[in-house]
PDB file of C-alpha atoms in Angstrom:
ATOM      1  CA  MET A   1      12.126 -27.896 -15.556  1.00 52.00           C
ATOM      2  CA  GLU A   2       8.476 -26.924 -15.150  1.00 59.00           C
ATOM      3  CA  LYS A   3       7.596 -25.086 -11.987  1.00 61.00           C
ATOM      4  CA  GLU A   4       5.137 -27.061  -9.905  1.00 68.00           C
ATOM      5  CA  LYS A   5       1.903 -25.212  -9.223  1.00 73.00           C
ATOM      6  CA  MET A   6       1.431 -24.542  -5.543  1.00 77.00           C
ATOM      7  CA  THR A   7      -1.840 -25.581  -3.966  1.00 82.00           C
ATOM      8  CA  ARG A   8      -3.408 -22.503  -2.475  1.00 83.00           C
ATOM      9  CA  PHE A   9      -5.201 -22.791   0.803  1.00 91.00           C
ATOM     10  CA  GLY A  10      -7.328 -20.081   2.333  1.00 93.00           C
ATOM     11  CA  HIS A  11     -10.113 -17.948   0.958  1.00 94.00           C
ATOM     12  CA  SER A  12     -10.226 -17.621  -2.827  1.00 92.00           C
ATOM     13  CA  LYS A  13     -11.185 -13.935  -2.504  1.00 95.00           C
ATOM     14  CA  PHE A  14      -7.848 -13.325  -0.746  1.00 96.00           C
ATOM     15  CA  TYR A  15      -5.973 -14.257  -3.913  1.00 95.00           C
ATOM     16  CA  GLU A  16      -8.358 -12.234  -6.082  1.00 96.00           C
ATOM     17  CA  LEU A  17      -7.670  -9.207  -3.889  1.00 97.00           C
ATOM     18  CA  LEU A  18      -3.906  -9.730  -4.182  1.00 97.00           C
ATOM     19  CA  ASP A  19      -4.279  -9.574  -7.968  1.00 96.00           C
ATOM     20  CA  GLN A  20      -6.491  -6.490  -7.682  1.00 96.00           C
ATOM     21  CA  MET A  21      -3.950  -4.836  -5.372  1.00 96.00           C
ATOM     22  CA  ALA A  22      -1.193  -5.491  -7.912  1.00 96.00           C
ATOM     23  CA  GLU A  23      -3.263  -3.790 -10.621  1.00 95.00           C
ATOM     24  CA  ILE A  24      -4.029  -0.796  -8.377  1.00 94.00           C
ATOM     25  CA  HIS A  25      -0.381  -0.504  -7.363  1.00 93.00           C
ATOM     26  CA  SER A  26       0.768  -0.582 -10.981  1.00 92.00           C
ATOM     27  CA  ALA A  27      -1.725   2.061 -12.121  1.00 91.00           C
ATOM     28  CA  LYS A  28      -1.105   4.416  -9.206  1.00 89.00           C
ATOM     29  CA  ASN A  29       2.641   3.896  -9.423  1.00 88.00           C
ATOM     30  CA  HIS A  30       2.531   5.000 -13.044  1.00 85.00           C
ATOM     31  CA  ASP A  31       0.819   8.230 -12.015  1.00 86.00           C
ATOM     32  CA  TYR A  32       2.768   8.977  -8.835  1.00 83.00           C
ATOM     33  CA  ALA A  33       6.302   7.720  -9.392  1.00 76.00           C
ATOM     34  CA  GLY A  34       6.878   7.115 -13.075  1.00 72.00           C
ATOM     35  CA  THR A  35       9.364   4.555 -14.316  1.00 70.00           C
ATOM     36  CA  LYS A  36      12.714   5.418 -12.723  1.00 83.00           C
ATOM     37  CA  ASP A  37      12.177   4.643  -9.038  1.00 88.00           C
ATOM     38  CA  PRO A  38       8.859   2.998  -8.225  1.00 89.00           C
ATOM     39  CA  LEU A  39       9.002   4.402  -4.691  1.00 92.00           C
ATOM     40  CA  ALA A  40      10.066   7.936  -5.633  1.00 90.00           C
ATOM     41  CA  ASN A  41       6.846   9.525  -4.416  1.00 90.00           C
ATOM     42  CA  LEU A  42       7.283   7.902  -1.001  1.00 93.00           C
ATOM     43  CA  LYS A  43      10.989   8.661  -0.803  1.00 93.00           C
ATOM     44  CA  CYS A  44      10.352  12.393  -1.265  1.00 91.00           C
ATOM     45  CA  ALA A  45       9.859  12.510   2.522  1.00 94.00           C
ATOM     46  CA  GLU A  46      13.661  12.509   2.706  1.00 94.00           C
ATOM     47  CA  ARG A  47      13.609  16.094   1.419  1.00 95.00           C
ATOM     48  CA  ILE A  48      12.354  17.170   4.837  1.00 97.00           C
ATOM     49  CA  ASP A  49      14.463  14.671   6.781  1.00 97.00           C
ATOM     50  CA  ILE A  50      11.720  12.099   7.312  1.00 96.00           C
ATOM     51  CA  GLU A  51      12.629   8.502   6.602  1.00 96.00           C
ATOM     52  CA  PRO A  52      10.475   7.159   3.755  1.00 97.00           C
ATOM     53  CA  TRP A  53       9.126   4.233   5.769  1.00 97.00           C
ATOM     54  CA  ILE A  54       7.975   6.680   8.458  1.00 97.00           C
ATOM     55  CA  GLY A  55       6.382   8.936   5.836  1.00 97.00           C
ATOM     56  CA  CYS A  56       4.552   5.920   4.456  1.00 97.00           C
ATOM     57  CA  TRP A  57       3.396   5.037   7.978  1.00 98.00           C
ATOM     58  CA  ILE A  58       1.841   8.503   8.213  1.00 97.00           C
ATOM     59  CA  ARG A  59      -0.084   7.802   5.001  1.00 96.00           C
ATOM     60  CA  ILE A  60      -1.268   4.543   6.556  1.00 98.00           C
ATOM     61  CA  GLN A  61      -2.512   6.479   9.577  1.00 98.00           C
ATOM     62  CA  ASP A  62      -4.476   8.790   7.264  1.00 96.00           C
ATOM     63  CA  LYS A  63      -6.246   5.755   5.811  1.00 96.00           C
ATOM     64  CA  VAL A  64      -6.874   4.320   9.296  1.00 97.00           C
ATOM     65  CA  SER A  65      -8.382   7.653  10.365  1.00 96.00           C
ATOM     66  CA  ARG A  66     -10.659   7.582   7.325  1.00 94.00           C
ATOM     67  CA  VAL A  67     -11.966   4.117   8.271  1.00 95.00           C
ATOM     68  CA  GLU A  68     -12.371   5.139  11.920  1.00 96.00           C
ATOM     69  CA  THR A  69     -14.453   8.120  10.835  1.00 94.00           C
ATOM     70  CA  PHE A  70     -16.597   5.828   8.694  1.00 94.00           C
ATOM     71  CA  ILE A  71     -17.098   3.504  11.665  1.00 96.00           C
ATOM     72  CA  ARG A  72     -18.269   6.414  13.828  1.00 96.00           C
ATOM     73  CA  GLN A  73     -20.378   8.210  11.212  1.00 94.00           C
ATOM     74  CA  GLY A  74     -21.529   5.338   9.009  1.00 90.00           C
ATOM     75  CA  GLU A  75     -20.790   7.065   5.703  1.00 89.00           C
ATOM     76  CA  TYR A  76     -18.274   8.925   3.610  1.00 87.00           C
ATOM     77  CA  LYS A  77     -19.294  12.346   2.309  1.00 85.00           C
ATOM     78  CA  VAL A  78     -16.680  12.209  -0.448  1.00 81.00           C
ATOM     79  CA  LYS A  79     -17.815   9.374  -2.680  1.00 83.00           C
ATOM     80  CA  ASP A  80     -14.670   8.915  -4.787  1.00 89.00           C
ATOM     81  CA  GLU A  81     -13.259   6.293  -2.384  1.00 89.00           C
ATOM     82  CA  SER A  82     -15.303   3.531  -0.773  1.00 92.00           C
ATOM     83  CA  VAL A  83     -14.473   1.723   2.469  1.00 94.00           C
ATOM     84  CA  LYS A  84     -13.320  -1.224   0.363  1.00 95.00           C
ATOM     85  CA  ASP A  85     -11.004   1.090  -1.598  1.00 94.00           C
ATOM     86  CA  THR A  86      -9.567   2.461   1.638  1.00 95.00           C
ATOM     87  CA  LEU A  87      -8.951  -1.040   3.007  1.00 97.00           C
ATOM     88  CA  LEU A  88      -7.166  -2.077  -0.189  1.00 97.00           C
ATOM     89  CA  ASP A  89      -5.062   1.095  -0.030  1.00 96.00           C
ATOM     90  CA  LEU A  90      -4.151   0.211   3.559  1.00 97.00           C
ATOM     91  CA  ALA A  91      -2.961  -3.227   2.480  1.00 98.00           C
ATOM     92  CA  ILE A  92      -0.945  -1.770  -0.401  1.00 97.00           C
ATOM     93  CA  TYR A  93       0.647   0.890   1.809  1.00 98.00           C
ATOM     94  CA  ALA A  94       1.534  -1.793   4.368  1.00 98.00           C
ATOM     95  CA  LEU A  95       3.420  -3.749   1.705  1.00 98.00           C
ATOM     96  CA  LEU A  96       5.146  -0.623   0.420  1.00 97.00           C
ATOM     97  CA  ASP A  97       6.115   0.280   3.973  1.00 98.00           C
ATOM     98  CA  TYR A  98       7.546  -3.211   4.413  1.00 98.00           C
ATOM     99  CA  ILE A  99       9.689  -2.675   1.301  1.00 97.00           C
ATOM    100  CA  LEU A 100      10.835   0.780   2.443  1.00 97.00           C
ATOM    101  CA  TYR A 101      11.712  -0.500   5.910  1.00 97.00           C
ATOM    102  CA  GLU A 102      13.531  -3.479   4.427  1.00 96.00           C
ATOM    103  CA  GLU A 103      15.552  -1.154   2.165  1.00 93.00           C
ATOM    104  CA  ARG A 104      16.423   1.000   5.170  1.00 92.00           C
ATOM    105  CA  THR A 105      17.560  -1.929   7.323  1.00 92.00           C
ATOM    106  CA  GLN A 106      19.185  -4.160   4.695  1.00 90.00           C
ATOM    107  CA  ASN A 107      22.673  -2.945   5.587  1.00 69.00           C
ATOM    108  CA  GLU A 108      22.124  -3.428   9.314  1.00 72.00           C
ATOM    109  CA  ASP A 109      22.221  -7.234   9.132  1.00 56.00           C
TER     110      ASP A 109
END
């Protein structure tokens, strides 16, 4: 049975960004976590008794702080990451945090 294609509503750029986020996640995951556990780099927070989803939330706050600084100062001095890059990273971290939190709470249901 052929899967029916879903009609997508909303902004077309939204779906382009989802694809771009998937590519960024895959590339960075290769470099940070390898192939065994795709969240290994985030789960390392457990080594110092911090739950991974909380450790990921701290990374999110770092990105938020970066954007807030840009808002106040109007520029980044370090040019290797643009505001757009930071916003995409925020979205990716939010999804990863969702996964980590879901893994943590899956046995609580």
